[in-house]
Short mmCIF file of C-alpha atoms and ligand atoms in Angstrom, two decimals:
data_model
loop_
_atom_site.label_atom_id
_atom_site.label_comp_id
_atom_site.label_asym_id
_atom_site.label_seq_id
_atom_site.Cartn_x
_atom_site.Cartn_y
_atom_site.Cartn_z
CA MET A 1 -29.45 25.33 6.14
CA THR A 2 -29.84 24.14 2.57
CA ARG A 3 -31.22 20.81 1.40
CA PRO A 4 -29.22 17.77 2.62
CA LEU A 5 -26.68 16.30 0.26
CA SER A 6 -28.21 12.96 -0.68
CA VAL A 7 -25.75 10.05 -0.81
CA GLY A 8 -26.14 6.65 -2.46
CA ILE A 9 -23.83 4.00 -1.04
CA ALA A 10 -22.91 0.95 -3.12
CA GLY A 11 -21.46 -1.77 -0.92
CA LEU A 12 -22.48 -2.33 2.69
CA GLY A 13 -19.50 -4.27 3.95
CA THR A 14 -16.89 -2.98 6.39
CA VAL A 15 -16.57 0.42 4.72
CA GLY A 16 -20.15 1.00 3.57
CA ALA A 17 -21.63 0.17 6.98
CA GLY A 18 -18.93 2.35 8.59
CA VAL A 19 -19.87 5.32 6.43
CA LEU A 20 -23.58 4.93 7.28
CA THR A 21 -22.73 4.76 10.98
CA MET A 22 -20.47 7.81 10.90
CA LEU A 23 -22.89 9.95 8.89
CA ARG A 24 -25.49 9.28 11.59
CA ALA A 25 -23.29 9.46 14.69
CA ASN A 26 -21.57 12.72 13.71
CA ALA A 27 -24.43 14.27 11.73
CA ASP A 28 -24.24 17.57 13.63
CA ILE A 29 -20.56 18.35 13.12
CA ILE A 30 -20.62 16.97 9.58
CA ALA A 31 -23.52 19.32 8.72
CA ALA A 32 -21.69 22.28 10.28
CA ARG A 33 -18.49 21.55 8.39
CA ALA A 34 -20.23 20.72 5.13
CA GLY A 35 -22.55 23.72 5.32
CA ARG A 36 -25.52 21.38 4.89
CA PRO A 37 -26.58 17.99 6.25
CA ILE A 38 -25.21 14.91 4.51
CA ALA A 39 -27.58 11.94 4.54
CA ALA A 40 -27.50 8.50 2.97
CA THR A 41 -30.79 7.88 1.17
CA ALA A 42 -30.09 4.85 -1.03
CA VAL A 43 -27.92 1.75 -0.79
CA SER A 44 -26.92 -1.32 -2.74
CA ALA A 45 -25.45 -4.68 -1.79
CA ARG A 46 -25.98 -8.29 -2.84
CA ASP A 47 -27.79 -9.80 0.11
CA ARG A 48 -30.76 -7.81 1.30
CA GLY A 49 -31.38 -10.06 4.29
CA ARG A 50 -27.92 -9.84 5.84
CA ASP A 51 -27.56 -8.17 9.24
CA ARG A 52 -24.97 -5.42 8.81
CA GLY A 53 -25.16 -4.03 12.34
CA VAL A 54 -26.66 -0.82 11.01
CA ALA A 55 -30.32 0.10 10.43
CA LEU A 56 -31.35 0.26 6.77
CA GLY A 57 -34.99 1.33 7.29
CA GLY A 58 -36.05 4.25 5.10
CA LEU A 59 -33.20 3.77 2.62
CA ARG A 60 -33.99 2.92 -1.01
CA TRP A 61 -32.50 -0.48 -1.81
CA TYR A 62 -30.99 -1.44 -5.17
CA ASP A 63 -29.92 -4.95 -6.08
CA ASP A 64 -28.04 -3.47 -9.03
CA PRO A 65 -25.48 -0.90 -7.80
CA VAL A 66 -25.27 0.78 -11.21
CA ALA A 67 -28.92 1.81 -10.77
CA LEU A 68 -27.78 4.25 -8.05
CA ALA A 69 -26.25 6.39 -10.78
CA ALA A 70 -29.69 6.85 -12.36
CA ASP A 71 -31.54 7.62 -9.11
CA ALA A 72 -32.63 11.24 -9.53
CA ASN A 73 -32.65 11.69 -5.77
CA VAL A 74 -29.01 10.68 -5.31
CA ASP A 75 -26.57 13.63 -5.50
CA VAL A 76 -23.33 11.75 -4.80
CA VAL A 77 -22.39 8.10 -5.27
CA VAL A 78 -20.10 6.32 -2.80
CA GLU A 79 -18.55 3.21 -4.35
CA VAL A 80 -17.33 0.79 -1.67
CA ILE A 81 -17.84 -2.54 -3.43
CA GLY A 82 -14.22 -3.09 -4.46
CA GLY A 83 -12.43 -4.68 -7.41
CA SER A 84 -10.92 -3.08 -10.47
CA GLU A 85 -13.55 -4.49 -12.84
CA GLY A 86 -17.24 -5.35 -12.78
CA PRO A 87 -19.91 -3.42 -10.89
CA ALA A 88 -17.49 -1.00 -9.17
CA ARG A 89 -16.03 0.22 -12.45
CA ASP A 90 -19.42 0.29 -14.17
CA LEU A 91 -20.99 2.27 -11.35
CA VAL A 92 -18.22 4.88 -11.11
CA ALA A 93 -18.28 5.46 -14.87
CA ALA A 94 -22.11 5.58 -14.95
CA ALA A 95 -22.28 8.06 -12.06
CA LEU A 96 -19.71 10.41 -13.63
CA ARG A 97 -21.50 10.20 -16.97
CA ALA A 98 -24.76 11.01 -15.18
CA GLY A 99 -23.10 14.17 -13.81
CA LYS A 100 -22.72 12.91 -10.25
CA PRO A 101 -19.61 13.23 -8.12
CA VAL A 102 -18.16 9.96 -6.84
CA VAL A 103 -16.33 8.99 -3.67
CA THR A 104 -14.54 5.65 -3.71
CA ALA A 105 -12.23 3.69 -1.42
CA ASN A 106 -11.21 1.42 -4.28
CA LYS A 107 -7.44 1.48 -4.83
CA ALA A 108 -7.49 -1.36 -7.34
CA LEU A 109 -9.93 0.56 -9.55
CA LEU A 110 -7.90 3.78 -9.39
CA ALA A 111 -4.53 2.08 -9.90
CA VAL A 112 -5.76 0.22 -12.98
CA HIS A 113 -8.34 2.59 -14.51
CA GLY A 114 -7.51 5.87 -12.76
CA ALA A 115 -6.42 7.69 -15.92
CA GLU A 116 -9.58 6.97 -17.91
CA LEU A 117 -11.86 7.66 -14.92
CA ALA A 118 -10.10 10.98 -14.26
CA ALA A 119 -10.64 11.92 -17.91
CA LEU A 120 -14.32 11.03 -17.54
CA ALA A 121 -14.59 13.08 -14.34
CA GLU A 122 -12.99 16.06 -16.10
CA GLN A 123 -15.18 15.70 -19.14
CA HIS A 124 -18.29 15.81 -16.95
CA GLY A 125 -16.94 18.39 -14.52
CA GLN A 126 -17.39 16.08 -11.54
CA ALA A 127 -15.28 15.17 -8.52
CA LEU A 128 -13.79 11.70 -8.18
CA ALA A 129 -12.52 11.56 -4.60
CA PHE A 130 -10.55 8.70 -3.07
CA GLU A 131 -9.00 9.65 0.26
CA ALA A 132 -9.86 6.22 1.72
CA ALA A 133 -8.08 4.36 -1.07
CA VAL A 134 -4.58 4.88 0.36
CA ALA A 135 -3.70 4.32 4.02
CA GLY A 136 -7.37 4.29 5.13
CA GLY A 137 -7.87 6.89 7.84
CA VAL A 138 -4.51 8.60 7.23
CA PRO A 139 -5.19 11.70 5.11
CA ALA A 140 -2.28 10.96 2.77
CA ILE A 141 -4.04 11.98 -0.44
CA LYS A 142 -4.99 15.43 0.81
CA ALA A 143 -1.53 15.89 2.34
CA LEU A 144 0.27 15.10 -0.93
CA ARG A 145 -2.17 16.66 -3.36
CA GLU A 146 -3.13 19.76 -1.40
CA GLY A 147 -1.00 20.26 1.69
CA LEU A 148 2.30 19.80 -0.17
CA ALA A 149 1.08 21.15 -3.53
CA GLY A 150 3.81 23.79 -3.79
CA ASN A 151 6.66 21.31 -3.46
CA ARG A 152 8.53 19.21 -5.96
CA ILE A 153 8.29 15.79 -4.35
CA GLY A 154 11.44 13.71 -4.78
CA ARG A 155 10.38 10.59 -2.94
CA VAL A 156 7.32 9.09 -1.34
CA ALA A 157 7.46 5.92 0.72
CA GLY A 158 5.14 4.11 3.01
CA ILE A 159 3.94 1.16 4.98
CA LEU A 160 0.84 0.72 2.89
CA ASN A 161 -0.51 -2.65 3.95
CA GLY A 162 -1.55 -3.22 7.55
CA THR A 163 -1.82 -7.00 7.16
CA CYS A 164 1.83 -7.31 6.11
CA ASN A 165 2.96 -4.90 8.80
CA TYR A 166 1.04 -6.86 11.42
CA ILE A 167 2.54 -10.17 10.27
CA LEU A 168 6.10 -8.81 10.19
CA THR A 169 5.65 -7.20 13.61
CA VAL A 170 4.39 -10.42 15.22
CA MET A 171 7.13 -12.45 13.51
CA ARG A 172 9.74 -10.14 15.08
CA GLU A 173 8.17 -9.86 18.51
CA ARG A 174 7.57 -13.59 18.92
CA GLY A 175 10.30 -15.05 16.71
CA ARG A 176 7.71 -16.94 14.65
CA GLU A 177 7.51 -17.98 11.02
CA PHE A 178 5.39 -16.37 8.31
CA ALA A 179 2.92 -19.22 7.75
CA GLU A 180 1.87 -19.59 11.39
CA VAL A 181 1.50 -15.84 11.93
CA LEU A 182 -0.55 -15.56 8.74
CA ALA A 183 -2.88 -18.34 9.93
CA GLU A 184 -3.32 -16.56 13.26
CA ALA A 185 -3.94 -13.21 11.52
CA GLN A 186 -6.66 -14.88 9.44
CA LYS A 187 -8.32 -16.17 12.61
CA LEU A 188 -8.20 -12.69 14.15
CA GLY A 189 -9.65 -11.09 11.01
CA TYR A 190 -6.46 -9.14 10.19
CA ALA A 191 -5.89 -11.14 7.02
CA GLU A 192 -8.33 -12.25 4.32
CA ALA A 193 -9.13 -15.92 3.69
CA ASP A 194 -7.31 -15.40 0.38
CA PRO A 195 -4.36 -13.32 1.54
CA ALA A 196 -2.57 -13.08 -1.83
CA PHE A 197 -3.45 -9.44 -2.59
CA ASP A 198 -1.99 -8.38 0.73
CA VAL A 199 0.99 -10.66 1.35
CA ASP A 200 2.15 -10.66 -2.28
CA GLY A 201 2.36 -6.86 -2.26
CA ILE A 202 -0.34 -6.16 -4.86
CA ASP A 203 -2.53 -4.08 -2.55
CA ALA A 204 0.50 -1.97 -1.54
CA ALA A 205 1.43 -1.61 -5.22
CA HIS A 206 -2.04 -0.28 -6.05
CA LYS A 207 -1.61 2.35 -3.35
CA LEU A 208 1.94 3.19 -4.36
CA ALA A 209 0.86 3.71 -7.99
CA ILE A 210 -1.70 6.24 -6.72
CA LEU A 211 0.81 8.03 -4.46
CA ALA A 212 3.42 8.18 -7.23
CA ALA A 213 0.94 9.71 -9.68
CA LEU A 214 0.02 12.39 -7.14
CA ALA A 215 3.57 13.01 -5.96
CA PHE A 216 5.16 13.36 -9.39
CA GLY A 217 2.23 14.65 -11.45
CA ARG A 218 2.26 11.83 -13.95
CA PRO A 219 -0.47 9.48 -15.16
CA VAL A 220 -1.07 6.55 -12.81
CA ALA A 221 1.11 3.59 -13.91
CA PHE A 222 0.38 0.43 -11.92
CA ASP A 223 2.14 -1.83 -14.44
CA ALA A 224 5.40 0.06 -13.85
CA VAL A 225 5.50 -0.87 -10.15
CA HIS A 226 7.96 -3.63 -9.23
CA VAL A 227 6.17 -5.90 -6.74
CA GLU A 228 7.43 -8.45 -4.22
CA GLY A 229 5.60 -9.64 -1.11
CA ILE A 230 6.61 -11.00 2.28
CA ARG A 231 6.11 -14.77 1.89
CA ARG A 232 9.85 -15.45 1.75
CA ILE A 233 10.73 -13.47 4.87
CA SER A 234 11.82 -15.87 7.60
CA ALA A 235 12.24 -15.54 11.34
CA VAL A 236 15.99 -16.01 10.99
CA ASP A 237 16.27 -12.97 8.68
CA ILE A 238 14.22 -10.88 11.07
CA ALA A 239 16.53 -11.90 13.93
CA PHE A 240 19.68 -11.08 11.92
CA ALA A 241 18.17 -7.76 10.83
CA THR A 242 17.52 -6.89 14.48
CA GLU A 243 21.09 -7.81 15.38
CA LEU A 244 22.37 -5.51 12.63
CA GLY A 245 20.18 -2.62 13.86
CA TYR A 246 17.39 -2.89 11.29
CA ARG A 247 13.68 -3.72 11.12
CA ILE A 248 12.14 -5.55 8.17
CA LYS A 249 9.18 -3.69 6.67
CA LEU A 250 7.21 -4.09 3.47
CA LEU A 251 7.60 -0.64 1.93
CA GLY A 252 6.21 0.99 -1.16
CA ILE A 253 8.78 3.47 -2.46
CA ALA A 254 8.59 5.83 -5.41
CA ALA A 255 11.40 8.20 -6.30
CA CYS A 256 11.74 10.69 -9.11
CA GLY A 257 15.22 11.38 -10.47
CA PRO A 258 16.68 12.87 -13.65
CA ALA A 259 16.38 9.54 -15.51
CA GLY A 260 12.78 8.85 -14.51
CA ILE A 261 10.62 7.35 -11.80
CA GLU A 262 11.30 4.16 -9.89
CA ALA A 263 8.34 2.61 -8.08
CA ARG A 264 8.77 -0.55 -6.08
CA VAL A 265 7.10 -2.58 -3.36
CA HIS A 266 9.26 -5.12 -1.54
CA PRO A 267 10.50 -6.05 1.92
CA CYS A 268 13.23 -3.71 3.13
CA LEU A 269 15.72 -3.52 5.96
CA VAL A 270 15.14 -0.09 7.50
CA PRO A 271 17.44 1.37 10.20
CA GLU A 272 15.68 0.85 13.53
CA GLN A 273 16.03 4.55 14.43
CA ALA A 274 14.11 5.64 11.31
CA PRO A 275 10.61 6.82 12.32
CA ILE A 276 8.98 4.46 9.81
CA ALA A 277 10.76 1.47 11.41
CA ARG A 278 8.74 2.06 14.56
CA VAL A 279 5.35 1.95 12.87
CA ASP A 280 4.22 -1.48 13.98
CA GLY A 281 1.19 -3.73 13.96
CA VAL A 282 -1.71 -2.85 11.67
CA PHE A 283 -0.62 0.78 11.38
CA ASN A 284 0.23 2.46 8.09
CA ALA A 285 2.60 5.36 7.42
CA VAL A 286 3.39 7.61 4.49
CA VAL A 287 6.60 9.67 4.22
CA ALA A 288 6.97 12.39 1.60
CA GLU A 289 10.06 14.42 0.82
CA GLY A 290 9.45 17.81 -0.73
CA ASP A 291 12.04 20.34 -1.87
CA PHE A 292 10.76 23.12 0.40
CA VAL A 293 8.97 21.26 3.20
CA SER A 294 11.69 18.59 3.74
CA THR A 295 10.32 15.33 5.22
CA VAL A 296 6.73 14.85 6.33
CA MET A 297 5.44 11.63 7.88
CA LEU A 298 1.85 10.68 8.56
CA GLN A 299 0.78 7.56 10.35
CA GLY A 300 -2.41 5.95 11.55
CA ARG A 301 -4.88 3.19 10.91
CA GLY A 302 -4.98 2.08 7.30
CA ALA A 303 -8.08 -0.10 7.49
CA GLY A 304 -11.23 -0.82 9.43
CA ALA A 305 -14.73 0.64 9.42
CA GLY A 306 -13.97 3.75 11.48
CA PRO A 307 -10.74 4.96 9.83
CA THR A 308 -12.01 4.29 6.32
CA ALA A 309 -15.36 5.97 6.99
CA SER A 310 -13.43 8.96 8.33
CA ALA A 311 -11.73 9.37 4.95
CA VAL A 312 -14.90 8.78 2.88
CA VAL A 313 -16.87 11.31 4.95
CA ALA A 314 -14.08 13.91 4.58
CA ASP A 315 -14.45 13.54 0.80
CA LEU A 316 -18.23 13.93 1.09
CA ILE A 317 -17.77 17.15 3.08
CA ASP A 318 -15.46 18.50 0.35
CA ILE A 319 -18.11 17.73 -2.24
CA ALA A 320 -20.85 19.36 -0.14
CA ARG A 321 -18.65 22.46 0.17
CA GLY A 322 -17.86 22.48 -3.54
CA ARG A 323 -14.13 22.10 -2.87
CA ALA A 324 -12.84 20.49 -6.02
CA THR A 325 -9.33 19.43 -7.01
CA PRO A 326 -8.42 17.66 -10.24
CA VAL A 327 -8.36 13.91 -9.60
CA TRP A 328 -4.57 13.63 -9.92
CA GLY A 329 -3.80 17.11 -8.57
CA ALA A 330 -3.46 18.67 -12.02
CA ALA A 331 -5.65 18.38 -15.12
CA SER A 332 -4.98 15.24 -17.20
CA GLY A 333 -3.41 17.35 -19.95
CA ALA A 334 -0.97 18.90 -17.47
CA LEU A 335 0.42 15.56 -16.25
CA ALA A 336 3.95 14.84 -17.46
CA ASP A 337 4.71 11.47 -19.02
CA VAL A 338 7.94 10.85 -17.07
CA PRO A 339 9.58 7.52 -18.00
CA SER A 340 9.43 4.61 -15.55
CA LEU A 341 12.72 2.97 -14.59
CA PRO A 342 13.08 -0.83 -14.50
CA MET A 343 14.09 -2.53 -11.26
CA SER A 344 17.42 -3.50 -12.87
CA ALA A 345 18.38 0.19 -12.73
CA HIS A 346 17.93 0.38 -8.95
CA VAL A 347 20.99 1.24 -6.89
CA GLY A 348 21.10 0.40 -3.20
CA ALA A 349 22.65 -1.74 -0.49
CA TYR A 350 21.67 -5.38 0.05
CA TYR A 351 21.38 -7.91 2.85
CA LEU A 352 22.23 -11.40 1.71
CA ARG A 353 21.83 -14.53 3.86
CA LEU A 354 23.23 -17.84 2.78
CA MET A 355 23.05 -21.28 4.32
CA VAL A 356 26.47 -22.76 3.60
CA VAL A 357 28.38 -25.88 4.48
CA ASP A 358 30.82 -24.99 7.25
CA ARG A 359 34.13 -25.85 5.60
CA PRO A 360 37.29 -23.91 4.71
CA GLY A 361 37.22 -21.82 1.53
CA VAL A 362 33.46 -21.31 1.26
CA ILE A 363 33.48 -17.67 2.32
CA ALA A 364 36.41 -17.00 -0.02
CA ASP A 365 34.39 -18.46 -2.93
CA VAL A 366 31.37 -16.32 -2.11
CA THR A 367 33.35 -13.10 -1.74
CA ALA A 368 35.20 -13.84 -5.00
CA VAL A 369 31.86 -14.03 -6.84
CA LEU A 370 30.80 -10.71 -5.32
CA ARG A 371 34.14 -9.12 -6.23
CA ASP A 372 33.90 -10.35 -9.83
CA ALA A 373 30.39 -8.88 -10.12
CA GLY A 374 31.68 -5.54 -8.83
CA VAL A 375 29.78 -5.79 -5.52
CA SER A 376 31.70 -4.55 -2.47
CA LEU A 377 30.99 -5.74 1.06
CA GLU A 378 30.33 -3.58 4.06
CA SER A 379 30.12 -6.31 6.68
CA MET A 380 29.74 -10.02 7.29
CA LEU A 381 28.20 -12.01 10.11
CA GLN A 382 28.78 -15.70 10.76
CA ARG A 383 27.16 -17.56 13.63
CA GLY A 384 28.42 -20.65 15.36
CA ARG A 385 30.79 -23.31 14.06
CA SER A 386 29.58 -26.76 13.13
CA PRO A 387 32.16 -28.22 10.76
CA GLY A 388 30.54 -30.00 7.82
CA GLU A 389 27.05 -28.74 8.69
CA ALA A 390 24.88 -25.87 7.44
CA VAL A 391 25.50 -22.47 9.00
CA PRO A 392 24.01 -19.09 8.14
CA VAL A 393 26.28 -16.38 6.75
CA VAL A 394 25.02 -12.83 6.42
CA LEU A 395 26.62 -10.34 4.06
CA VAL A 396 25.78 -6.63 3.83
CA THR A 397 26.89 -4.86 0.67
CA HIS A 398 27.76 -1.26 -0.06
CA GLU A 399 25.57 0.52 -2.61
CA THR A 400 25.51 -1.47 -5.78
CA ASN A 401 23.46 -1.92 -8.88
CA GLU A 402 20.51 -4.36 -8.87
CA ALA A 403 21.65 -5.90 -12.16
CA ALA A 404 25.14 -6.61 -10.75
CA MET A 405 23.60 -8.05 -7.61
CA ALA A 406 21.35 -10.35 -9.67
CA VAL A 407 24.38 -11.73 -11.53
CA ALA A 408 26.25 -12.33 -8.25
CA LEU A 409 23.20 -13.95 -6.68
CA SER A 410 22.70 -16.51 -9.42
CA ARG A 411 26.39 -17.45 -9.31
CA ILE A 412 26.33 -17.75 -5.51
CA ALA A 413 23.20 -19.90 -5.65
CA GLY A 414 25.10 -22.22 -8.01
CA LEU A 415 28.00 -22.86 -5.60
CA ASP A 416 27.81 -26.41 -4.19
CA ALA A 417 28.53 -25.25 -0.65
CA VAL A 418 25.40 -23.04 -0.76
CA LEU A 419 22.56 -25.25 0.43
CA GLU A 420 19.38 -23.19 0.04
CA PRO A 421 18.27 -20.41 -2.27
CA PRO A 422 19.92 -17.25 -0.82
CA ALA A 423 17.71 -14.71 0.96
CA LEU A 424 18.19 -11.24 -0.51
CA ILE A 425 16.58 -8.16 1.07
CA ARG A 426 17.19 -4.59 -0.05
CA ILE A 427 18.34 -2.04 2.49
CA GLU A 428 16.50 1.28 2.45
CA PRO A 429 18.10 4.34 4.10
CA ALA A 430 14.89 5.37 5.91
N1 LIG B 501 -11.98 -2.76 4.69
C1 LIG B 501 -11.13 -1.76 4.80
O1 LIG B 501 -10.62 -1.50 5.89
C2 LIG B 501 -10.79 -0.91 3.63
C3 LIG B 501 -9.85 0.14 3.78
C4 LIG B 501 -9.56 0.95 2.70
C5 LIG B 501 -10.17 0.71 1.48
N2 LIG B 501 -11.05 -0.33 1.36
C6 LIG B 501 -11.68 -0.54 0.05
O2 LIG B 501 -13.07 -0.31 0.20
C7 LIG B 501 -13.80 -1.16 -0.69
C8 LIG B 501 -14.80 -1.98 0.12
O3 LIG B 501 -14.10 -2.74 1.07
P1 LIG B 501 -14.85 -3.55 2.24
O4 LIG B 501 -13.78 -4.06 3.13
O5 LIG B 501 -15.93 -2.75 2.81
O6 LIG B 501 -15.44 -4.77 1.41
P2 LIG B 501 -16.52 -5.87 1.89
O7 LIG B 501 -16.64 -5.87 3.37
O8 LIG B 501 -16.19 -7.11 1.17
O9 LIG B 501 -17.88 -5.28 1.30
C9 LIG B 501 -18.18 -5.25 -0.06
C10 LIG B 501 -19.62 -4.90 -0.23
O10 LIG B 501 -19.91 -4.83 -1.63
C11 LIG B 501 -21.10 -5.54 -1.89
N3 LIG B 501 -21.08 -6.08 -3.23
C12 LIG B 501 -20.18 -6.93 -3.76
N4 LIG B 501 -20.50 -7.22 -5.03
C13 LIG B 501 -21.65 -6.53 -5.28
C14 LIG B 501 -22.49 -6.43 -6.41
N5 LIG B 501 -22.21 -7.08 -7.55
N6 LIG B 501 -23.58 -5.64 -6.31
C15 LIG B 501 -23.85 -4.97 -5.18
N7 LIG B 501 -23.08 -5.03 -4.08
C16 LIG B 501 -21.99 -5.80 -4.14
C17 LIG B 501 -21.17 -6.65 -0.84
O11 LIG B 501 -22.52 -7.04 -0.68
P3 LIG B 501 -22.97 -8.19 0.38
O12 LIG B 501 -22.62 -7.62 1.74
O13 LIG B 501 -24.43 -8.31 0.21
O14 LIG B 501 -22.19 -9.40 0.05
C18 LIG B 501 -20.59 -5.93 0.37
O15 LIG B 501 -21.59 -5.27 1.08
C19 LIG B 501 -12.73 -1.97 -1.44
O16 LIG B 501 -12.40 -1.31 -2.63
C20 LIG B 501 -11.55 -1.93 -0.49
O17 LIG B 501 -10.32 -2.09 -1.16
C21 LIG B 501 -11.37 -1.14 2.40
#
């Protein structure tokens, strides 16, 4: 066998320690599949004294991760620090400039700076691999970029954030509210102390921007993604959704039509018989629709040391084998600048829940507003009668335009019989 591929790992948290462990535990099969051994030889993190549950003896230590790029004995740099700016960005750029291939799990970096880093990788003829950045252990990048490469992809959708999926699953199973389930998820280590990136949909939007770029062959465009999180989902909406035959999921959806690309992350009502509706707990899923292949769905663990290491090590094996694909599937110059569509152009069906005073004429007022805005109703659900008190009313619309729905919503919210801000959730076919 030839000389081992020497790897420098920046970041020794969940992912970095997982990669070290996997490279050691599966060294034999990794060497066979890579055609040569793959060994970590250098590492970087902030705190040298911290116990990481993995032996660091014999590895060169760098306090400054960017120094890994200049280590003549490092062939490949693995960036698993995180963050779109700072040392992660500096290290990836420095490694590519130094003529070293890079493997990263950093979706924020790729979503925000993916175009310029791909150009740098091309300029220096180096790989920039990122299988772990989307859906962790699920090989979604390879599937879209390589496995489905002959297809025109019309739509890609996914459950891209395990924390949100876990919270929504527990809310449904136990009939509990968002805040208490979030607090419990934080205790169990399924949610970060600062959960904003996850529960506000930003993490899913980073991943969706990456999937959309690969699916449609256009430059990555994070700013064009419409983003909403799950904070406003309540137990009552989950119960009504179940009654209507739906599950509530936070989906990332990107679709390419004649007018352009829509990319959006928001809670959705999904028919309960749709395969993606049954992906529960911390699991992730990605569904792609290609013109020749039809629908493909992948699911699995989107986070954690093992699944993420699995994806990083797969990228390292590709590099050891010399299997190279342009970062975004096609060379930067071959990417098409397809226009992005605003959310106001979206067309779909909507679930609307109101808390209204139970008195004659209220429903007639609400339906008149919808009629005037050109929104037609598919069904309505009203529970219980308590004259003079607040009761929930659920309305499901036919397909309508987001802009029309926004007009109707603000007028409905202004009616004096409507007691709380209305809950609006988009319905997604599957
Ligand atoms: N966790 C997952 O399941 C998962 C899944 C998919 C993708 N990712 C992505 O993988 C990346 C790493 O995630 P993680 O969960 O492993 O993060 P983490 O547990 O927070 O680990 C981050 C590591 O980076 C090190 N670090 C931070 N700033 C540094 C600096 N200035 N110089 C040197 N080292 C520095 C930290 O050092 P200390 O340990 O000394 O503090 C730590 O070892 C992120 O981009 C994340 O989005 C994670």
